[in-house]
Amino acid sequence: MINDKNSQKIVDIIQNWARKHSIWVLAYGTGCGAIEIPPTMTSRYDAERLGVRGAATPRQADVLLVTGYLTTKTLKRVIRVYEQMQDPKFVIGFGSCTINGGMYYDSYNTIKLLDKYLPVDVYINGCMPRPEAVLAGFGKLQEIIAEGRANGAQKYKDNLEWYKANQKKIIPSLLTTDYNW
Amino acid sequence: MKDIKAKLTEKIKASFDTVSEKDYNGNRLDFHVDVKIIPQILTFLKVNLGYIHLSHISCVDWLEEGEFEIIYILWSPVEKLKVFVRTRINREKPVLPNIDMIWRQANTYEREMREMFGIEIEGLEGAEEFLLEDWQEMPPMRRDFQTEEYAEKTFWSREGREDAIDVREEIIKRSREEIPDFAKKYSR
Amino acid sequence: MDLLTNILGAIATIILAFVVGMSYGGIVRKITARVHNRLGPPWYQNFIDAYKLFGKTTAIHHGWMQIMGPAFLMVSSVVTLMFVPVLNNGGWFTNLNFKGDLIFLLYLMVFGPLGMALGAGQTGNPNSAIGVTRGLSQMVGFEIPWVMALVALMIQFNTTTITGLMDVQQMSGTWLMFSSPFAFIAAVLAMLGMFRYSPFDIVGAPTELASGPVSENGGKFLFTMMSSGSIFSFVKLTLYVDLFMGGADNLIILLIKTFSIYMIPVLYGIVSPRYRTEQAIRFFWGWPLFFGILAILYAAIF
């Protein structure tokens, strides 16, 4: 009964609904984007009414919010944080810096394309995106979760070698740990 | 202020021969010295003349002249005077005496200088990887390091952005400013 | 009563405690949001969170003790629930009400946190260790006035059972809240620490300790802790209602009484910042302890 395809579909729909309405965010506050998170969470824009809530540690979080530029040193830490998170997990790239480098397009130690290193589900455009844009980004994430299209983590698992090669290219000393997802 | 500066110059000249000074308006005085007497002159300023505070150590890359210029900025809380001690070293084999026994905090500046400009500092404590991780290219703050090329090569670019307009040209056209000759080189 | 009724009654009690505790948690989040001038999540938000946490995978664990920790918490909450009378006349929710007494309950109530401390210790996260030490120090703080309040009640009415104390209130017609007021004050002040709302949220301070003992636990671990916490808060509230407010004749009255007493730590917590550990202990060993001693004297003299 439980392995039946139709009942699995129903379970998926209910679970996706729950995931959609309960998003625990781990805000990795690099750069100037960290300052946009407090207004989003507090009384003016109140993200909690959508079920968006801050998580304290990667183990409890569903969404990794990368709020700005990543230097090669921070990228190493972000990768570790991402790999500590438990499935299902999603990544939101926040601001121009994660999309195409933004104003750091010619920096010698700042990465430009986040999706070469981590599977990004939703990008929020802007420099910096206002809280309205952040809420719109969460809305988009909810939409694709409900449709079951937010499969970034699966993409990461399937193309692990490609992602690891990209990461190794700029961080030669990156330790590859054993993964047992 | 003029008396203080004159007195200070006199005292320095009496102890060291190869020093040339340059006066500025306000509370600033520059000394151009040879690299060999850097520890001696800094010790002299600190111990005998009361310039006890090291504000900053700066490095300038004079690519055209083939030299690095190192600037030590000192401050005396009694005389309220900033003293810039400047020295030039060869760009090909840059070697600098270590001064972190005079001011302990100079160590951090020296480590950063060593990493960012590739200046070798004699007997530096902690001469290892500091701010950069796994850096294999030439030191990135040197002016002949092609930053944009390196970024393009290492971090890729988002496709579909090649037709981006150079905003600077447009702004200059609208404000009817002339581009100076030296700046034309850096404008795309 | 036969065995089947007992088992069904126990299951019904657990479900009731779970639903009520979870809903109270959601209502508290809503109230907090309204105080902050926000709209807040819906009252059933905690159920969604719990279901989502249950649906998450748990890829790694740090050893068997980490799994045992939440299980200890759950077992301790459920067993405590079995010994606390939910309604005056028992009925479906009788369970084991007539078996244990207050002293046994006191031991049982610290069993869960101790197991949790062992589980948190094995995760190896430094934040967990700090959270555990803080939690145990805080427990040393609030347990003393709490025990003193209970001892005062035992001396005053010559009984150590909860049902005995409830009978006393039924017979005399006044609540113990009024007939032994100092014990009530001491117990309420101890309750502030027991519920771990701010200013006593020093154990799981999210910005300071990254949620303390639970920092390495996600997914199903967190689900277990969340639901056992909800059950345990229902247990504590019911115990207060039983001891000091004359119990409840039916579920509606129970909900009204528990909710009103729940508002004391919640509303005090919303407007308070966080204490440091030594400040919290100093608080509990100040006025609550004084009222505890006063309660014992009052009980011994009258």
XYZ file of C-alpha atoms in Angstrom:
671
model
C 0.000 0.000 0.000
C 2.678 2.468 1.028
C 4.863 1.617 -1.962
C 1.966 1.980 -4.320
C 2.629 4.727 -6.869
C -0.625 6.560 -6.401
C -0.453 6.678 -2.640
C 3.188 7.809 -2.899
C 1.966 10.653 -5.084
C -0.551 11.705 -2.453
C 2.111 11.562 0.259
C 4.384 13.691 -1.919
C 1.676 16.305 -2.381
C 1.066 16.539 1.370
C 4.775 16.650 2.144
C 5.449 19.307 -0.458
C 2.606 21.346 0.989
C 4.178 21.077 4.452
C 7.634 21.935 3.117
C 6.194 24.888 1.291
C 4.616 26.331 4.413
C 7.501 25.673 6.750
C 10.760 27.095 5.448
C 13.553 27.324 7.984
C 16.237 29.596 6.701
C 19.922 29.523 7.467
C 21.068 33.001 6.455
C 24.753 32.861 5.576
C 25.306 36.554 6.005
C 28.233 37.520 3.827
C 28.533 40.984 2.423
C 25.880 43.651 2.630
C 22.939 41.289 2.134
C 22.887 40.315 5.795
C 21.327 43.672 6.638
C 18.278 42.941 4.482
C 17.315 39.907 6.547
C 16.243 41.663 9.811
C 13.635 43.897 8.107
C 12.334 40.869 6.232
C 11.870 38.939 9.449
C 10.617 41.705 11.762
C 7.389 43.636 11.968
C 7.494 45.619 8.731
C 7.584 42.706 6.293
C 6.999 39.764 8.669
C 8.176 36.723 6.767
C 6.968 34.451 9.576
C 3.375 34.686 8.343
C 4.510 32.664 5.307
C 6.138 30.091 7.558
C 9.633 31.431 6.939
C 11.664 31.263 10.089
C 15.298 31.477 11.039
C 17.182 28.303 11.887
C 20.174 28.370 14.151
C 22.261 25.544 12.728
C 22.654 23.819 9.339
C 21.230 20.588 10.726
C 17.849 22.170 11.312
C 17.701 24.331 8.199
C 15.879 23.771 4.920
C 17.109 26.748 2.929
C 20.618 28.140 2.639
C 20.433 31.844 1.929
C 23.725 33.125 0.511
C 23.418 36.851 0.926
C 26.115 38.370 -1.231
C 29.619 37.910 -2.555
C 31.633 34.864 -1.628
C 35.379 34.973 -1.454
C 37.248 31.764 -2.112
C 37.795 31.449 1.630
C 34.119 31.783 2.518
C 33.098 29.498 -0.322
C 34.928 26.691 1.456
C 32.837 27.256 4.580
C 29.604 27.607 2.625
C 30.238 24.258 0.953
C 30.751 22.660 4.358
C 27.562 24.247 5.657
C 25.622 23.103 2.628
C 26.846 19.548 2.968
C 25.870 19.439 6.634
C 22.278 20.286 5.842
C 19.793 17.436 5.690
C 17.614 16.593 2.719
C 15.403 18.124 1.370
C 17.454 21.292 1.089
C 17.373 24.328 -1.136
C 19.705 27.210 -1.931
C 18.726 30.800 -2.598
C 21.308 33.059 -4.222
C 20.747 36.580 -3.095
C 21.899 39.687 -4.959
C 23.891 40.306 -8.120
C 27.117 39.096 -6.557
C 25.950 35.496 -6.569
C 24.548 35.790 -10.097
C 27.391 37.311 -12.106
C 29.819 38.765 -9.618
C 28.098 42.134 -9.423
C 30.506 44.896 -8.548
C 33.191 42.293 -7.800
C 33.319 41.151 -11.412
C 37.090 41.731 -11.608
C 38.142 40.722 -8.123
C 40.990 38.256 -7.758
C 39.412 36.267 -4.926
C 35.640 36.572 -5.285
C 33.650 33.984 -7.156
C 31.240 35.129 -9.816
C 28.879 32.246 -10.562
C 27.486 30.547 -7.483
C 25.707 27.840 -9.481
C 29.027 26.407 -10.623
C 29.763 25.375 -7.041
C 26.376 24.815 -5.414
C 22.985 23.984 -6.958
C 20.948 27.175 -6.731
C 17.169 26.836 -6.784
C 16.133 30.487 -6.807
C 18.060 33.651 -7.572
C 16.929 36.981 -6.181
C 18.127 39.825 -8.364
C 19.186 43.246 -7.158
C 21.997 45.122 -5.500
C 20.724 44.903 -2.832
C 17.288 43.306 -3.253
C 14.733 45.029 -1.074
C 12.707 42.944 1.419
C 9.803 42.877 -1.059
C 12.108 41.159 -3.532
C 13.244 38.734 -0.844
C 9.634 37.847 -0.073
C 8.972 37.422 -3.793
C 11.949 35.069 -3.915
C 10.528 33.008 -1.066
C 7.193 32.969 -2.904
C 8.911 31.624 -5.999
C 10.656 28.969 -3.917
C 7.328 27.946 -2.387
C 5.859 27.700 -5.871
C 8.554 25.390 -7.195
C 8.539 23.303 -4.002
C 4.799 22.775 -4.357
C 5.280 21.702 -7.960
C 8.108 19.382 -6.915
C 10.642 21.125 -9.155
C 13.009 22.241 -6.406
C 15.428 19.373 -6.898
C 18.748 21.155 -6.456
C 20.002 18.684 -3.893
C 19.335 15.791 -6.263
C 21.227 17.658 -8.996
C 24.170 18.063 -6.633
C 24.210 14.361 -5.859
C 23.934 13.349 -9.500
C 26.622 15.721 -10.773
C 28.860 15.521 -7.722
C 32.044 15.089 -9.770
C 31.398 18.176 -11.855
C 30.666 20.315 -8.790
C 33.677 18.920 -6.925
C 35.946 19.623 -9.891
C 34.770 23.222 -10.018
C 35.255 23.617 -6.291
C 38.708 22.039 -6.433
C 39.716 24.381 -9.206
C 39.697 27.375 -6.898
C 40.213 25.618 -3.553
C 42.950 23.021 -4.132
C 43.094 22.158 -0.435
C 39.391 21.301 -0.192
C 38.963 18.099 1.739
C 36.577 15.622 0.229
C 34.772 13.823 2.993
C 32.797 10.640 2.673
C 29.165 11.234 1.943
C 26.338 9.093 3.183
C 23.286 11.120 2.353
C 54.445 74.053 14.288
C 57.254 75.466 12.145
C 59.641 75.464 15.123
C 58.804 71.902 16.002
C 59.409 70.775 12.429
C 62.697 72.671 12.171
C 63.894 71.289 15.487
C 62.967 67.759 14.518
C 64.719 68.039 11.150
C 67.812 69.369 12.833
C 67.908 66.513 15.326
C 67.438 63.897 12.616
C 70.056 65.460 10.351
C 72.554 65.509 13.205
C 72.289 61.769 13.676
C 71.777 60.531 10.113
C 73.499 61.892 6.999
C 71.566 60.499 4.080
C 68.186 61.985 4.878
C 66.225 64.449 2.778
C 63.071 66.043 4.157
C 59.964 67.509 2.576
C 57.631 69.833 4.396
C 53.880 69.922 3.942
C 51.255 72.307 5.219
C 49.636 71.278 8.452
C 50.997 68.715 10.858
C 52.876 66.549 8.410
C 56.561 66.096 7.671
C 58.175 63.627 5.254
C 61.633 62.057 5.418
C 63.137 60.193 2.498
C 65.694 57.766 3.841
C 67.794 54.883 2.625
C 66.438 51.396 3.281
C 69.511 50.337 5.314
C 68.899 52.798 8.168
C 65.161 52.139 8.521
C 65.385 50.281 11.897
C 67.829 52.817 13.299
C 65.827 55.888 12.343
C 62.555 54.389 13.559
C 64.136 53.411 16.885
C 65.622 56.880 17.184
C 62.219 58.490 16.513
C 60.461 56.237 18.964
C 62.918 56.230 21.852
C 64.573 59.641 21.695
C 61.987 61.897 20.087
C 58.701 60.507 21.418
C 57.087 59.274 18.188
C 55.669 56.286 19.978
C 52.700 55.443 17.794
C 52.993 53.562 14.509
C 49.824 54.475 12.629
C 50.314 52.582 9.435
C 52.718 50.943 7.049
C 51.861 51.463 3.418
C 53.320 50.163 0.196
C 53.121 51.773 -3.254
C 54.032 49.988 -6.460
C 55.907 52.336 -8.835
C 55.804 50.028 -11.827
C 57.322 52.498 -14.325
C 60.297 53.254 -12.081
C 60.799 49.666 -11.054
C 60.544 50.372 -7.348
C 58.370 49.791 -4.326
C 57.879 52.680 -1.935
C 57.341 51.786 1.712
C 55.882 54.459 3.986
C 55.924 54.281 7.773
C 53.523 56.754 9.381
C 54.367 57.754 12.944
C 52.545 60.035 15.369
C 53.649 61.865 18.441
C 50.940 62.595 20.985
C 53.099 65.324 22.558
C 54.108 67.287 19.487
C 50.922 66.460 17.532
C 52.954 65.826 14.406
C 52.726 63.110 11.775
C 56.057 61.898 10.457
C 56.181 59.943 7.206
C 59.333 57.902 6.802
C 59.610 56.917 3.147
C 61.997 54.516 1.523
C 62.355 52.949 -1.904
C 63.450 49.398 -2.693
C 64.147 47.552 -5.884
C 61.089 45.932 -7.432
C 62.907 42.891 -8.810
C 64.414 41.709 -5.525
C 62.457 43.465 -2.803
C 64.008 42.956 0.625
C 63.027 44.936 3.680
C 64.391 44.946 7.262
C 62.032 43.640 9.926
C 60.780 46.182 12.478
C 58.383 44.127 14.542
C 60.709 44.216 17.529
C 60.159 47.990 17.675
C 56.375 47.848 17.320
C 54.756 44.460 17.740
C 51.777 45.437 15.573
C 54.046 45.993 12.593
C 54.123 42.227 12.234
C 50.579 42.149 10.791
C 51.345 44.848 8.226
C 54.523 43.088 7.235
C 52.820 39.760 6.777
C 50.185 41.386 4.596
C 52.841 43.238 2.586
C 54.759 40.031 2.101
C 51.693 38.246 0.794
C 50.138 40.995 -1.309
C 53.326 42.477 -2.855
C 55.790 39.649 -2.499
C 58.255 41.696 -0.468
C 60.675 39.531 1.460
C 61.146 40.667 5.044
C 64.271 39.514 6.838
C 63.587 37.325 9.865
C 59.825 37.819 9.829
C 57.946 35.804 12.373
C 54.989 33.944 10.890
C 56.087 34.259 7.264
C 53.426 31.929 5.931
C 49.985 31.974 4.345
C 48.023 34.819 5.862
C 45.042 36.275 4.001
C 45.044 34.312 0.783
C 44.461 30.603 0.690
C 46.131 28.364 -1.883
C 47.505 31.270 -3.891
C 49.754 30.189 -6.766
C 49.911 33.257 -9.021
C 52.036 36.379 -8.618
C 51.146 38.536 -5.602
C 47.814 40.141 -6.456
C 48.447 43.749 -5.383
C 51.319 44.208 -7.840
C 50.248 46.448 -10.662
C 51.379 44.116 -13.416
C 48.999 41.436 -12.109
C 46.107 41.337 -14.592
C 43.172 41.085 -12.208
C 40.359 41.069 -14.726
C 42.079 38.492 -16.898
C 42.708 36.313 -13.884
C 39.114 36.612 -12.694
C 37.869 35.747 -16.164
C 40.118 32.714 -16.309
C 39.402 31.428 -12.809
C 35.817 32.312 -12.009
C 34.208 32.393 -15.511
C 31.643 34.952 -16.565
C 27.918 34.710 -16.977
C 27.138 34.234 -20.636
C 25.040 36.771 -22.423
C 26.683 39.766 -20.807
C 29.262 40.506 -23.516
C 27.285 43.427 -24.932
C 27.374 45.313 -21.636
C 27.794 49.024 -22.285
C 30.736 50.785 -20.713
C 28.943 53.207 -18.451
C 31.972 55.403 -17.887
C 32.145 56.567 -21.525
C 28.466 57.416 -21.456
C 28.770 59.417 -18.234
C 31.747 61.324 -19.546
C 29.924 62.121 -22.773
C 26.953 63.479 -20.895
C 28.916 65.553 -18.433
C 31.230 66.808 -21.272
C 34.390 66.072 -19.331
C 37.783 65.451 -20.895
C 39.456 62.137 -20.131
C 43.017 62.774 -18.935
C 45.709 60.991 -20.913
C 46.875 58.756 -18.091
C 43.325 57.580 -17.412
C 42.635 56.602 -21.034
C 44.751 53.530 -20.597
C 42.432 52.131 -17.940
C 39.191 52.932 -19.724
C 37.940 50.122 -21.918
C -11.181 -1.176 34.610
C -9.917 -3.702 32.182
C -6.653 -3.543 30.297
C -8.059 -2.503 26.915
C -9.806 0.575 28.286
C -6.605 1.503 30.075
C -4.521 1.277 26.929
C -7.039 3.186 24.825
C -7.300 5.814 27.559
C -3.515 6.202 27.649
C -3.395 6.670 23.860
C -6.208 9.199 24.033
C -4.356 11.110 26.766
C -1.148 11.219 24.706
C -2.991 12.447 21.633
C -4.824 15.068 23.680
C -1.565 16.267 25.261
C 0.184 16.392 21.886
C -2.577 18.334 20.149
C -3.125 20.763 22.992
C 0.591 21.337 23.562
C 1.281 21.919 19.871
C -1.687 24.268 19.488
C -0.595 26.223 22.552
C 2.848 26.577 20.994
C 1.302 27.932 17.814
C -0.963 30.304 19.729
C 2.058 31.547 21.675
C 3.845 32.284 18.395
C 0.769 34.161 17.226
C 0.557 36.154 20.466
C 4.272 36.966 20.308
C 3.813 38.192 16.753
C 0.862 40.382 17.716
C 2.915 41.916 20.536
C 5.648 42.640 17.993
C 2.986 44.282 15.777
C 3.267 41.488 13.218
C 0.647 39.296 11.651
C 2.328 36.102 12.747
C 2.020 32.511 11.543
C -1.312 30.671 11.713
C -2.049 28.836 14.981
C -1.476 25.452 13.317
C 2.019 26.425 12.136
C 3.647 24.098 14.692
C 1.843 21.084 13.205
C 3.183 21.951 9.750
C 6.683 22.381 11.166
C 6.477 19.069 12.981
C 5.245 17.242 9.897
C 7.981 18.759 7.759
C 10.635 17.843 10.327
C 9.318 14.295 10.393
C 9.635 14.157 6.605
C 13.279 15.181 6.590
C 15.997 12.587 6.167
C 18.536 11.958 8.879
C 21.719 11.155 7.038
C 24.130 10.827 9.929
C 24.079 10.476 13.666
C 26.895 10.804 16.151
C 26.315 7.546 17.977
C 23.568 5.687 19.794
C 23.397 8.056 22.721
C 22.248 10.831 20.406
C 19.297 8.707 19.388
C 18.651 7.770 23.014
C 18.524 11.424 24.126
C 15.266 12.415 22.389
C 13.848 8.983 23.227
C 14.587 9.601 26.923
C 12.812 12.946 26.669
C 9.785 11.392 25.000
C 9.567 8.503 27.464
C 9.925 10.815 30.443
C 7.210 13.163 29.141
C 4.785 10.348 28.437
C 5.406 8.589 31.769
C 4.953 11.856 33.654
C 1.743 12.401 31.726
C 0.491 9.010 32.901
C 0.875 9.980 36.568
C -0.776 13.391 36.371
C -4.584 13.411 36.639
C -6.060 15.226 33.668
C -9.637 15.539 34.980
C -11.113 15.453 38.465
C -13.274 12.398 37.992
C -10.731 10.421 35.979
C -12.875 8.692 33.394
C -10.972 7.933 30.194
C -7.929 9.806 31.383
C -7.422 7.948 34.685
C -4.238 6.104 33.593
C -1.922 5.629 36.600
C -3.166 8.547 38.675
C -3.510 6.592 41.898
C -0.143 4.839 41.714
C 2.459 7.552 42.224
C 2.865 10.594 44.401
C 4.435 14.040 44.194
C 7.908 12.952 45.328
C 8.044 10.309 42.613
C 6.881 12.922 40.090
C 9.657 15.270 41.134
C 12.240 12.623 40.287
C 10.520 11.767 37.041
C 10.454 15.329 35.827
C 14.255 15.699 35.826
C 14.805 12.327 34.171
C 14.142 13.604 30.645
C 16.491 16.602 30.726
C 19.251 14.379 32.124
C 18.856 11.921 29.273
C 18.843 14.806 26.860
C 22.073 16.049 28.421
C 23.731 12.703 27.749
C 22.465 12.733 24.168
C 23.642 16.268 23.599
C 27.016 15.402 25.074
C 27.672 12.796 22.456
C 27.092 15.122 19.497
C 30.420 16.714 20.363
C 29.255 20.195 19.502
C 30.713 22.753 21.952
C 27.460 24.724 21.869
C 25.611 21.630 23.087
C 27.959 21.218 26.029
C 27.569 24.854 27.039
C 23.795 24.593 26.680
C 23.689 21.472 28.852
C 25.730 23.040 31.648
C 23.540 26.120 31.519
C 20.387 24.032 31.593
C 21.520 21.997 34.597
C 22.565 25.134 36.500
C 19.210 26.713 35.778
C 17.485 23.555 36.927
C 19.373 23.755 40.220
C 17.985 27.287 40.443
C 14.296 26.702 39.932
C 13.972 23.221 41.429
C 14.550 24.521 44.974
C 11.578 26.927 45.229
C 9.467 24.400 43.299
C 10.288 21.581 45.713
C 9.742 23.895 48.678
C 6.293 24.836 47.414
C 5.356 21.171 47.037
C 6.786 20.263 50.463
C 4.732 23.065 51.988
C 1.588 21.593 50.433
C 2.494 18.127 51.708
C 3.044 19.385 55.254
C -0.100 21.484 55.233
C -2.477 18.743 54.122
C -0.657 15.636 55.329
C -0.683 13.939 51.964
C 1.819 13.366 49.192
C -0.539 12.288 46.431
C -1.912 14.630 43.783
C -5.347 13.063 44.009
C -5.297 13.647 47.772
C -4.589 17.335 47.266
C -7.344 17.506 44.659
C -9.754 15.880 47.078
C -8.874 18.473 49.700
C -9.843 21.235 47.265
C -13.053 19.461 46.303
C -14.047 19.024 49.919
C -13.212 22.486 51.226
C -14.415 24.249 48.082
C -11.464 26.676 47.929
C -8.502 26.399 45.633
C -5.061 25.860 47.147
C -4.068 29.049 45.336
C -5.995 30.859 48.104
C -5.559 28.538 51.047
C -1.755 28.403 50.713
C -0.876 31.541 48.737
C 2.879 31.592 49.430
C 3.357 28.131 47.978
C 1.475 29.271 44.888
C 3.682 32.343 44.450
C 6.862 30.287 44.845
C 5.591 27.687 42.378
C 4.601 30.314 39.793
C 7.995 32.004 40.011
C 9.653 28.614 39.588
C 7.396 28.007 36.590
C 8.964 30.982 34.787
C 12.203 29.044 34.665
C 10.552 25.723 33.979
C 9.007 26.858 30.688
C 12.243 28.417 29.403
C 10.695 31.457 27.840
C 12.845 34.539 28.045
C 14.313 35.893 30.268
C 15.157 32.293 31.175
C 15.789 31.001 27.641
C 19.478 30.739 28.393
C 19.610 27.070 27.420
C 18.659 27.319 23.775
C 19.533 30.898 23.019
C 19.468 30.812 19.198
C 21.724 33.781 18.506
C 24.130 33.037 21.309
C 24.479 29.263 21.433
C 22.988 28.241 18.080
C 20.050 26.646 19.943
C 22.223 24.897 22.521
C 21.709 21.184 23.175
C 19.681 20.641 20.010
C 22.225 22.272 17.720
C 23.326 18.985 16.133
C 19.836 17.543 15.929
C 17.656 18.059 12.907
C 14.836 16.253 11.214
C 13.335 13.411 13.197
C 15.375 14.143 16.337
C 14.005 17.635 16.401
C 10.498 16.340 15.729
C 10.746 14.031 18.742
C 12.024 16.828 20.943
C 9.379 19.233 19.725
C 6.497 16.858 20.342
C 7.822 15.692 23.705
C 8.307 19.317 24.690
C 4.683 20.018 23.786
C 3.476 17.026 25.799
C 5.646 18.032 28.726
C 4.360 21.599 28.765
C 0.807 20.216 28.816
C 1.811 17.977 31.741
C 3.261 20.852 33.708
C 0.258 23.071 33.086
C -2.151 20.314 34.095
C -0.124 19.698 37.233
C -0.365 23.360 38.217
C -4.098 23.347 37.564
C -4.499 20.160 39.616
C -2.444 21.419 42.529
C -3.461 25.024 42.812
C -6.640 25.622 40.823
C -8.804 22.738 41.921
C -8.418 20.571 38.839
C -10.974 20.565 36.040
C -14.318 18.850 35.671
C -14.308 18.711 31.880
C -11.942 19.439 28.997
C -13.253 22.951 28.293
C -12.552 24.106 31.838
C -9.162 22.381 31.680
C -8.254 24.295 28.522
C -9.375 27.621 29.990
C -7.444 27.088 33.215
C -4.249 25.787 31.600
C -4.260 28.547 29.010
C -4.698 31.273 31.604
C -1.839 29.916 33.705
C 0.291 29.463 30.573
C 0.003 33.156 29.850
C 2.072 34.033 32.949
C 5.461 32.835 31.605
C 4.557 33.683 28.013
C 3.546 37.301 28.556
C 6.385 37.834 31.006
C 8.761 36.371 28.439
C 7.667 38.412 25.423
C 8.643 41.715 26.990
C 11.868 40.528 28.630
C 15.409 40.254 27.338
C 17.597 37.299 28.251
C 19.313 36.756 31.592
C 22.793 35.422 31.989
C 23.124 32.116 33.862
C 24.276 33.568 37.146
C 21.569 36.240 37.005
C 18.929 33.564 36.497
C 20.192 31.541 39.456
C 20.379 34.659 41.595
C 16.774 35.401 40.653
C 15.570 31.953 41.724
C 17.516 31.956 44.952
C 16.102 35.349 45.856
C 12.374 36.021 46.106
C 11.133 32.563 45.003
C 13.250 30.946 47.714
C 11.975 33.477 50.256
C 8.384 32.677 49.348
C 9.178 28.969 49.522
C 10.486 29.304 53.080
C 7.487 31.448 53.957
C 5.177 28.769 52.557
C 6.797 26.077 54.691
C 6.552 28.234 57.809
C 2.920 29.026 56.995
C 2.175 25.336 56.536
C 3.972 24.331 59.725
C 2.313 26.989 61.900
C -1.290 26.690 60.648
